Amino acid sequence: MSDSSSWPFSLVRRAGGLVFLSGEIPVADDGTIPEGIAAQTDLTFKLIGETLAEEGLSLADVVSCMVHLADKADFAEYNAAYRKHFKDPLPVRTTVQAQMIADVKIEITVVAAART
C-alpha cells in the first residue's frame, strides 16, 4: 500500500494475543496488477507475508482468512493457489463474492496468532 498515513485505518493491530491485518490487494510495488486469479492470489499472500514478517510472524501463524473474490467463477483456481500457501493446521476461512473498489480480482484479510 502507498503512504499508509493517508488511510483512515490501521494496517496492523495487535490485541489479545492476535495480530490483525487490514485487507491486502495484489498491487505490486511498481503499481502493476498481475493477470489472473492465481497470480493475484500469490502476490496477495506474498504481500501479507511481508507484513507479517515485519511483526515477527509468517503465514504459518495465520489462524483466520477472510477472502473477497470479484468473480465466483474464479473460485476453483483461487482455491488451488490459496492451498499452496498453508500447511496443516489450515486457517479457518470465509470466502465471499464481492464488488471490488479496485481493479483486482481478490482481497484477503488475515488474523495471526502472536508469538509469545
mmCIF file of C-alpha atoms in Angstrom:
data_model
loop_
_atom_site.group_PDB
_atom_site.id
_atom_site.type_symbol
_atom_site.label_atom_id
_atom_site.label_comp_id
_atom_site.label_asym_id
_atom_site.label_seq_id
_atom_site.Cartn_x
_atom_site.Cartn_y
_atom_site.Cartn_z
ATOM 1 C CA MET A 1 0.000 0.000 0.000
ATOM 2 C CA SER A 2 1.137 3.540 -0.585
ATOM 3 C CA ASP A 3 1.711 6.043 2.209
ATOM 4 C CA SER A 4 -0.331 4.467 4.992
ATOM 5 C CA SER A 5 -0.545 7.739 6.915
ATOM 6 C CA SER A 6 -3.211 8.893 4.446
ATOM 7 C CA TRP A 7 -5.511 5.912 5.098
ATOM 8 C CA PRO A 8 -8.196 6.203 7.815
ATOM 9 C CA PHE A 9 -7.392 2.803 9.322
ATOM 10 C CA SER A 10 -4.523 0.825 10.805
ATOM 11 C CA LEU A 11 -2.643 -1.582 8.568
ATOM 12 C CA VAL A 12 -1.778 -3.822 11.544
ATOM 13 C CA ARG A 13 -3.202 -4.054 15.067
ATOM 14 C CA ARG A 14 -2.270 -6.324 17.971
ATOM 15 C CA ALA A 15 -4.899 -7.242 20.542
ATOM 16 C CA GLY A 16 -5.483 -10.146 22.894
ATOM 17 C CA GLY A 17 -2.610 -12.243 21.560
ATOM 18 C CA LEU A 18 -3.706 -11.793 17.945
ATOM 19 C CA VAL A 19 -2.362 -9.741 15.050
ATOM 20 C CA PHE A 20 -4.990 -8.307 12.698
ATOM 21 C CA LEU A 21 -4.026 -7.170 9.204
ATOM 22 C CA SER A 22 -6.136 -4.887 7.050
ATOM 23 C CA GLY A 23 -7.227 -6.246 3.683
ATOM 24 C CA GLU A 24 -4.448 -6.710 1.129
ATOM 25 C CA ILE A 25 -4.865 -6.484 -2.623
ATOM 26 C CA PRO A 26 -2.497 -7.689 -5.360
ATOM 27 C CA VAL A 27 -0.779 -4.477 -6.393
ATOM 28 C CA ALA A 28 2.985 -4.772 -6.894
ATOM 29 C CA ASP A 29 5.441 -2.104 -5.690
ATOM 30 C CA ASP A 30 5.522 -0.656 -9.216
ATOM 31 C CA GLY A 31 1.718 -0.318 -9.243
ATOM 32 C CA THR A 32 1.066 -3.222 -11.600
ATOM 33 C CA ILE A 33 -1.570 -5.887 -11.062
ATOM 34 C CA PRO A 34 -0.774 -9.390 -12.331
ATOM 35 C CA GLU A 35 -3.142 -11.130 -14.737
ATOM 36 C CA GLY A 36 -5.321 -13.943 -13.478
ATOM 37 C CA ILE A 37 -6.626 -15.043 -10.116
ATOM 38 C CA ALA A 38 -3.764 -17.463 -9.346
ATOM 39 C CA ALA A 39 -1.101 -14.780 -9.851
ATOM 40 C CA GLN A 40 -3.153 -12.260 -7.884
ATOM 41 C CA THR A 41 -3.654 -14.729 -5.033
ATOM 42 C CA ASP A 42 0.090 -15.480 -4.941
ATOM 43 C CA LEU A 43 1.040 -11.787 -4.909
ATOM 44 C CA THR A 44 -1.503 -11.013 -2.210
ATOM 45 C CA PHE A 45 -0.054 -13.717 0.035
ATOM 46 C CA LYS A 46 3.488 -12.507 -0.734
ATOM 47 C CA LEU A 47 2.488 -9.021 0.457
ATOM 48 C CA ILE A 48 0.723 -10.422 3.522
ATOM 49 C CA GLY A 49 3.822 -12.489 4.292
ATOM 50 C CA GLU A 50 5.988 -9.362 4.121
ATOM 51 C CA THR A 51 3.690 -7.514 6.536
ATOM 52 C CA LEU A 52 3.635 -10.479 8.910
ATOM 53 C CA ALA A 53 7.458 -10.667 8.775
ATOM 54 C CA GLU A 54 7.609 -7.058 9.982
ATOM 55 C CA GLU A 55 5.647 -8.288 13.018
ATOM 56 C CA GLY A 56 7.976 -11.263 13.556
ATOM 57 C CA LEU A 57 5.396 -13.674 12.119
ATOM 58 C CA SER A 58 4.767 -15.722 8.990
ATOM 59 C CA LEU A 59 1.879 -17.300 7.109
ATOM 60 C CA ALA A 60 2.295 -20.299 9.436
ATOM 61 C CA ASP A 61 0.931 -18.072 12.226
ATOM 62 C CA VAL A 62 -2.294 -17.227 10.355
ATOM 63 C CA VAL A 63 -5.386 -18.609 12.091
ATOM 64 C CA SER A 64 -8.117 -16.960 10.012
ATOM 65 C CA CYS A 65 -8.569 -15.646 6.450
ATOM 66 C CA MET A 66 -11.395 -13.533 5.057
ATOM 67 C CA VAL A 67 -11.291 -13.572 1.248
ATOM 68 C CA HIS A 68 -13.265 -11.416 -1.152
ATOM 69 C CA LEU A 69 -13.420 -12.613 -4.766
ATOM 70 C CA ALA A 70 -14.676 -10.397 -7.556
ATOM 71 C CA ASP A 71 -15.925 -13.372 -9.598
ATOM 72 C CA LYS A 72 -17.161 -16.658 -8.146
ATOM 73 C CA ALA A 73 -16.109 -18.348 -11.407
ATOM 74 C CA ASP A 74 -12.504 -17.876 -10.162
ATOM 75 C CA PHE A 75 -13.131 -19.965 -7.019
ATOM 76 C CA ALA A 76 -11.525 -23.261 -8.100
ATOM 77 C CA GLU A 77 -8.351 -21.620 -9.443
ATOM 78 C CA TYR A 78 -8.121 -19.312 -6.424
ATOM 79 C CA ASN A 79 -8.640 -22.264 -4.066
ATOM 80 C CA ALA A 80 -5.771 -24.186 -5.691
ATOM 81 C CA ALA A 81 -3.470 -21.149 -5.423
ATOM 82 C CA TYR A 82 -4.560 -20.499 -1.835
ATOM 83 C CA ARG A 83 -3.774 -24.069 -0.756
ATOM 84 C CA LYS A 84 -0.098 -23.662 -1.746
ATOM 85 C CA HIS A 85 0.417 -21.062 0.970
ATOM 86 C CA PHE A 86 -0.642 -23.065 4.030
ATOM 87 C CA LYS A 87 0.200 -26.310 5.791
ATOM 88 C CA ASP A 88 -1.910 -28.122 8.377
ATOM 89 C CA PRO A 89 -3.449 -26.997 10.571
ATOM 90 C CA LEU A 90 -5.137 -24.791 7.991
ATOM 91 C CA PRO A 91 -6.565 -21.409 8.982
ATOM 92 C CA VAL A 92 -10.315 -21.058 9.238
ATOM 93 C CA ARG A 93 -11.600 -19.247 6.161
ATOM 94 C CA THR A 94 -14.557 -17.347 4.785
ATOM 95 C CA THR A 95 -14.731 -16.647 1.059
ATOM 96 C CA VAL A 96 -17.357 -14.362 -0.422
ATOM 97 C CA GLN A 97 -18.027 -12.783 -3.774
ATOM 98 C CA ALA A 98 -17.793 -9.013 -3.533
ATOM 99 C CA GLN A 99 -17.721 -5.973 -5.750
ATOM 100 C CA MET A 100 -14.185 -4.609 -5.560
ATOM 101 C CA ILE A 101 -13.319 -0.942 -5.232
ATOM 102 C CA ALA A 102 -10.022 -1.516 -7.063
ATOM 103 C CA ASP A 103 -9.424 -3.224 -10.412
ATOM 104 C CA VAL A 104 -8.385 -6.507 -8.783
ATOM 105 C CA LYS A 105 -9.859 -9.988 -8.519
ATOM 106 C CA ILE A 106 -9.162 -10.587 -4.811
ATOM 107 C CA GLU A 107 -8.694 -9.008 -1.381
ATOM 108 C CA ILE A 108 -7.530 -11.008 1.620
ATOM 109 C CA THR A 109 -7.608 -10.128 5.307
ATOM 110 C CA VAL A 110 -5.857 -12.321 7.879
ATOM 111 C CA VAL A 111 -5.623 -12.741 11.616
ATOM 112 C CA ALA A 112 -2.468 -14.315 13.024
ATOM 113 C CA ALA A 113 -1.620 -15.659 16.466
ATOM 114 C CA ALA A 114 1.124 -13.566 18.036
ATOM 115 C CA ARG A 115 4.170 -15.488 19.213
ATOM 116 C CA THR A 116 4.817 -15.254 22.920
#
